[in-house]
Coordinates of C-alpha atoms in Angstrom, one line a residue:
M1 CA -4.7 -83.0 -71.9
R2 CA -6.2 -85.2 -69.2
W3 CA -5.2 -88.3 -71.1
V4 CA -1.6 -87.1 -71.4
I5 CA -1.4 -86.5 -67.7
G6 CA -3.0 -89.9 -67.0
A7 CA -0.7 -91.7 -69.3
L8 CA 2.3 -90.0 -67.7
G9 CA 1.1 -91.1 -64.3
V10 CA 0.6 -94.7 -65.4
A11 CA 4.1 -94.7 -67.1
T12 CA 5.7 -93.3 -63.9
G13 CA 3.9 -95.9 -61.8
L14 CA 5.1 -98.7 -64.1
W15 CA 8.6 -97.4 -64.1
G16 CA 8.5 -97.4 -60.3
A17 CA 7.3 -101.0 -60.3
V18 CA 10.1 -102.0 -62.6
L19 CA 12.7 -100.3 -60.3
V20 CA 11.3 -101.9 -57.1
L21 CA 11.0 -105.5 -58.5
P22 CA 14.6 -106.4 -57.7
L23 CA 14.1 -105.2 -54.1
V24 CA 11.0 -107.3 -53.4
S25 CA 11.5 -109.3 -50.3
V26 CA 9.3 -110.7 -47.5
N27 CA 10.1 -107.6 -45.4
L28 CA 8.9 -105.2 -48.2
V29 CA 5.7 -107.2 -48.7
L30 CA 5.1 -107.2 -44.9
W31 CA 5.7 -103.4 -44.8
F32 CA 3.2 -102.7 -47.6
V33 CA 0.6 -105.2 -46.3
A34 CA 0.9 -105.2 -42.5
G35 CA 1.2 -101.4 -42.2
P36 CA -2.2 -100.6 -43.7
I37 CA -3.8 -103.6 -41.9
A38 CA -2.3 -102.5 -38.6
H39 CA -3.5 -99.0 -39.2
D40 CA -7.1 -100.0 -40.2
V41 CA -7.6 -102.6 -37.5
L42 CA -5.7 -101.1 -34.6
L43 CA -4.8 -97.5 -34.9
A44 CA -7.8 -96.0 -36.6
P45 CA -10.3 -97.4 -34.1
L46 CA -8.1 -96.5 -31.2
Y47 CA -7.9 -92.9 -32.3
A48 CA -11.6 -92.7 -33.2
G49 CA -12.3 -93.9 -29.7
F50 CA -9.9 -91.4 -28.2
G51 CA -11.6 -88.6 -30.2
L52 CA -15.1 -89.7 -29.0
L53 CA -13.9 -89.9 -25.4
V54 CA -12.3 -86.4 -25.6
A55 CA -15.4 -85.0 -27.3
R56 CA -17.7 -86.4 -24.5
R57 CA -15.5 -86.0 -21.4
V58 CA -13.2 -83.0 -21.9
P59 CA -14.5 -79.5 -21.3
E60 CA -14.7 -77.2 -24.4
P61 CA -11.8 -74.9 -23.7
W62 CA -9.5 -78.0 -23.4
R63 CA -10.9 -80.1 -26.2
A64 CA -9.0 -78.9 -29.2
A65 CA -5.7 -78.8 -27.4
V66 CA -6.1 -82.4 -26.0
L67 CA -7.1 -83.7 -29.5
V68 CA -4.0 -82.1 -31.0
G69 CA -1.8 -83.4 -28.2
G70 CA -3.2 -86.9 -28.7
T71 CA -2.6 -86.8 -32.4
L72 CA 0.9 -85.5 -32.0
T73 CA 1.6 -88.2 -29.4
G74 CA 0.4 -90.9 -31.9
V75 CA 2.5 -89.5 -34.7
L76 CA 5.6 -89.3 -32.4
G77 CA 5.0 -92.9 -31.4
L78 CA 4.6 -94.1 -35.0
L79 CA 7.8 -92.3 -36.0
A80 CA 9.7 -93.8 -33.0
V81 CA 8.6 -97.4 -33.7
P82 CA 11.5 -98.3 -36.1
L83 CA 14.1 -96.7 -33.7
L84 CA 12.6 -98.4 -30.6
W85 CA 12.3 -101.7 -32.5
R86 CA 15.9 -101.7 -33.8
P87 CA 17.6 -103.3 -30.7
F88 CA 15.2 -106.3 -31.0
A89 CA 15.6 -106.7 -34.7
G90 CA 19.2 -107.1 -35.4
G91 CA 21.2 -104.5 -33.7
P92 CA 21.8 -100.8 -34.2
N93 CA 21.8 -99.0 -37.5
P94 CA 25.3 -97.7 -38.2
G95 CA 23.9 -94.7 -40.1
L96 CA 22.0 -93.4 -37.1
A97 CA 23.5 -91.6 -34.2
D98 CA 23.9 -93.5 -31.0
R99 CA 21.1 -92.1 -28.9
D100 CA 18.7 -93.0 -26.1
Y101 CA 15.6 -93.1 -28.3
P102 CA 13.1 -94.0 -25.5
L103 CA 14.2 -91.0 -23.5
G104 CA 14.0 -88.8 -26.6
L105 CA 10.4 -90.0 -27.2
L106 CA 9.5 -89.3 -23.6
V107 CA 11.0 -85.8 -23.8
A108 CA 9.1 -85.1 -27.0
V109 CA 5.8 -86.3 -25.6
G110 CA 6.4 -84.4 -22.4
V111 CA 7.1 -81.2 -24.4
T112 CA 3.9 -81.8 -26.4
W113 CA 1.7 -82.2 -23.4
S114 CA 3.3 -79.2 -21.7
V115 CA 2.4 -77.1 -24.6
V116 CA -1.2 -78.6 -24.6
L117 CA -1.5 -77.7 -20.9
A118 CA -0.2 -74.1 -21.5
V119 CA -2.6 -73.6 -24.5
A120 CA -5.5 -75.0 -22.6
L121 CA -4.9 -72.9 -19.6
A122 CA -4.5 -69.8 -21.8
R123 CA -7.8 -70.5 -23.5
R124 CA -9.6 -71.4 -20.3
G125 CA -10.9 -67.9 -19.6
R126 CA -11.7 -67.0 -23.2
S127 CA -14.9 -67.4 -25.1
P128 CA -15.0 -69.0 -28.5
G129 CA -15.4 -65.5 -30.0
G130 CA -12.0 -64.4 -28.6
R131 CA -13.4 -62.1 -25.9
D132 CA -12.3 -62.6 -22.3
K133 CA -15.1 -64.0 -20.0
R134 CA -13.2 -63.1 -16.9
P135 CA -14.2 -60.0 -15.1
H136 CA -11.8 -57.1 -15.8
A137 CA -10.0 -55.6 -12.8
G138 CA -11.0 -52.0 -12.0
R139 CA -14.4 -52.1 -13.6

Protein backbone atom coordinates (compact mmCIF):
# COMPACT_ATOMS: atom_id res chain seq x y z
CA MET A 1 0.00 0.00 0.00
CA ARG A 2 2.87 2.36 0.82
CA TRP A 3 4.31 1.86 -2.68
CA VAL A 4 0.97 2.72 -4.28
CA ILE A 5 0.67 5.95 -2.31
CA GLY A 6 4.31 6.80 -3.12
CA ALA A 7 3.77 6.10 -6.83
CA LEU A 8 0.65 8.29 -6.84
CA GLY A 9 2.64 11.09 -5.17
CA VAL A 10 5.46 10.83 -7.71
CA ALA A 11 2.98 10.74 -10.61
CA THR A 12 1.15 13.79 -9.25
CA GLY A 13 4.45 15.66 -8.86
CA LEU A 14 5.49 14.82 -12.41
CA TRP A 15 2.10 15.92 -13.77
CA GLY A 16 2.48 19.22 -11.89
CA ALA A 17 5.95 19.67 -13.42
CA VAL A 18 4.54 19.04 -16.91
CA LEU A 19 1.81 21.63 -16.32
CA VAL A 20 4.22 24.27 -15.00
CA LEU A 21 6.87 23.89 -17.74
CA PRO A 22 5.09 26.25 -20.19
CA LEU A 23 4.90 28.87 -17.44
CA VAL A 24 8.59 28.81 -16.52
CA SER A 25 10.09 32.27 -16.67
CA VAL A 26 12.77 34.25 -14.91
CA ASN A 27 10.18 35.56 -12.44
CA LEU A 28 9.03 32.04 -11.54
CA VAL A 29 12.61 30.88 -11.00
CA LEU A 30 13.35 33.94 -8.89
CA TRP A 31 10.22 33.27 -6.84
CA PHE A 32 11.19 29.67 -6.11
CA VAL A 33 14.89 30.40 -5.54
CA ALA A 34 15.00 33.86 -3.98
CA GLY A 35 12.09 33.24 -1.59
CA PRO A 36 13.69 30.40 0.37
CA ILE A 37 17.10 32.10 0.30
CA ALA A 38 15.62 35.35 1.63
CA HIS A 39 13.81 33.39 4.33
CA ASP A 40 16.86 31.39 5.42
CA VAL A 41 19.36 34.25 5.24
CA LEU A 42 17.27 37.21 6.40
CA LEU A 43 13.98 36.34 8.04
CA ALA A 44 14.78 33.22 10.06
CA PRO A 45 17.80 34.77 11.83
CA LEU A 46 15.86 38.00 12.39
CA TYR A 47 12.98 36.19 14.08
CA ALA A 48 15.30 33.88 16.02
CA GLY A 49 17.03 36.98 17.36
CA PHE A 50 13.65 38.54 18.16
CA GLY A 51 12.64 35.40 20.06
CA LEU A 52 15.88 35.37 22.06
CA LEU A 53 15.57 39.06 22.85
CA VAL A 54 11.98 38.62 24.03
CA ALA A 55 12.89 35.53 26.09
CA ARG A 56 15.67 37.41 27.88
CA ARG A 57 14.21 40.90 28.24
CA VAL A 58 10.42 40.66 28.43
CA PRO A 59 8.80 39.73 31.78
CA GLU A 60 7.05 36.34 31.94
CA PRO A 61 3.41 37.55 31.90
CA TRP A 62 4.11 39.53 28.69
CA ARG A 63 6.38 37.04 26.92
CA ALA A 64 3.88 34.82 25.09
CA ALA A 65 1.73 37.74 23.95
CA VAL A 66 4.76 39.65 22.63
CA LEU A 67 6.02 36.58 20.77
CA VAL A 68 2.62 36.01 19.16
CA GLY A 69 2.36 39.71 18.28
CA GLY A 70 5.81 39.65 16.69
CA THR A 71 4.97 36.54 14.70
CA LEU A 72 1.67 38.00 13.47
CA THR A 73 3.40 41.26 12.54
CA GLY A 74 5.92 39.31 10.48
CA VAL A 75 3.20 37.32 8.74
CA LEU A 76 1.21 40.47 7.98
CA GLY A 77 4.35 42.09 6.59
CA LEU A 78 5.10 39.11 4.37
CA LEU A 79 1.53 39.00 3.10
CA ALA A 80 1.64 42.73 2.34
CA VAL A 81 4.91 42.67 0.38
CA PRO A 82 3.33 41.95 -3.05
CA LEU A 83 0.67 44.60 -2.51
CA LEU A 84 3.15 47.20 -1.26
CA TRP A 85 5.63 46.31 -4.03
CA ARG A 86 3.08 46.56 -6.86
CA PRO A 87 3.31 50.35 -7.47
CA PHE A 88 7.08 50.00 -8.06
CA ALA A 89 6.78 46.90 -10.24
CA GLY A 90 4.55 47.86 -13.11
CA GLY A 91 1.41 49.51 -11.84
CA PRO A 92 -1.72 48.34 -10.10
CA ASN A 93 -3.28 44.94 -10.55
CA PRO A 94 -6.72 45.41 -12.14
CA GLY A 95 -8.05 42.38 -10.26
CA LEU A 96 -7.42 43.94 -6.87
CA ALA A 97 -9.56 46.60 -5.30
CA ASP A 98 -8.10 50.08 -5.27
CA ARG A 99 -7.07 50.48 -1.63
CA ASP A 100 -4.51 52.17 0.54
CA TYR A 101 -2.46 49.06 1.37
CA PRO A 102 0.15 50.77 3.59
CA LEU A 103 -2.64 52.19 5.75
CA GLY A 104 -4.34 48.79 5.87
CA LEU A 105 -1.10 47.17 7.01
CA LEU A 106 -0.63 49.81 9.72
CA VAL A 107 -4.21 49.29 10.95
CA ALA A 108 -3.78 45.49 11.04
CA VAL A 109 -0.48 45.78 12.93
CA GLY A 110 -2.03 48.33 15.29
CA VAL A 111 -4.96 46.02 16.05
CA THR A 112 -2.54 43.12 16.58
CA TRP A 113 -0.47 45.02 19.12
CA SER A 114 -3.58 46.42 20.83
CA VAL A 115 -4.74 42.85 21.41
CA VAL A 116 -1.22 41.92 22.61
CA LEU A 117 -1.36 44.77 25.12
CA ALA A 118 -4.86 43.80 26.30
CA VAL A 119 -3.92 40.13 26.73
CA ALA A 120 -0.67 40.95 28.51
CA LEU A 121 -2.41 43.35 30.88
CA ALA A 122 -5.11 40.76 31.60
CA ARG A 123 -2.45 38.12 32.38
CA ARG A 124 -0.27 40.46 34.42
CA GLY A 125 -1.86 39.64 37.74
CA ARG A 126 -2.38 35.93 37.14
CA SER A 127 0.00 33.13 37.98
CA PRO A 128 0.82 30.44 35.40
CA GLY A 129 -1.58 28.07 37.19
CA GLY A 130 -4.48 30.38 36.48
CA ARG A 131 -4.92 31.61 40.06
CA ASP A 132 -5.04 35.33 40.67
CA LYS A 133 -1.96 36.58 42.62
CA ARG A 134 -3.57 39.92 43.44
CA PRO A 135 -5.02 40.28 46.91
CA HIS A 136 -8.78 39.84 46.97
CA ALA A 137 -10.83 42.79 48.21
CA GLY A 138 -12.65 42.18 51.49
CA ARG A 139 -10.42 39.40 52.80
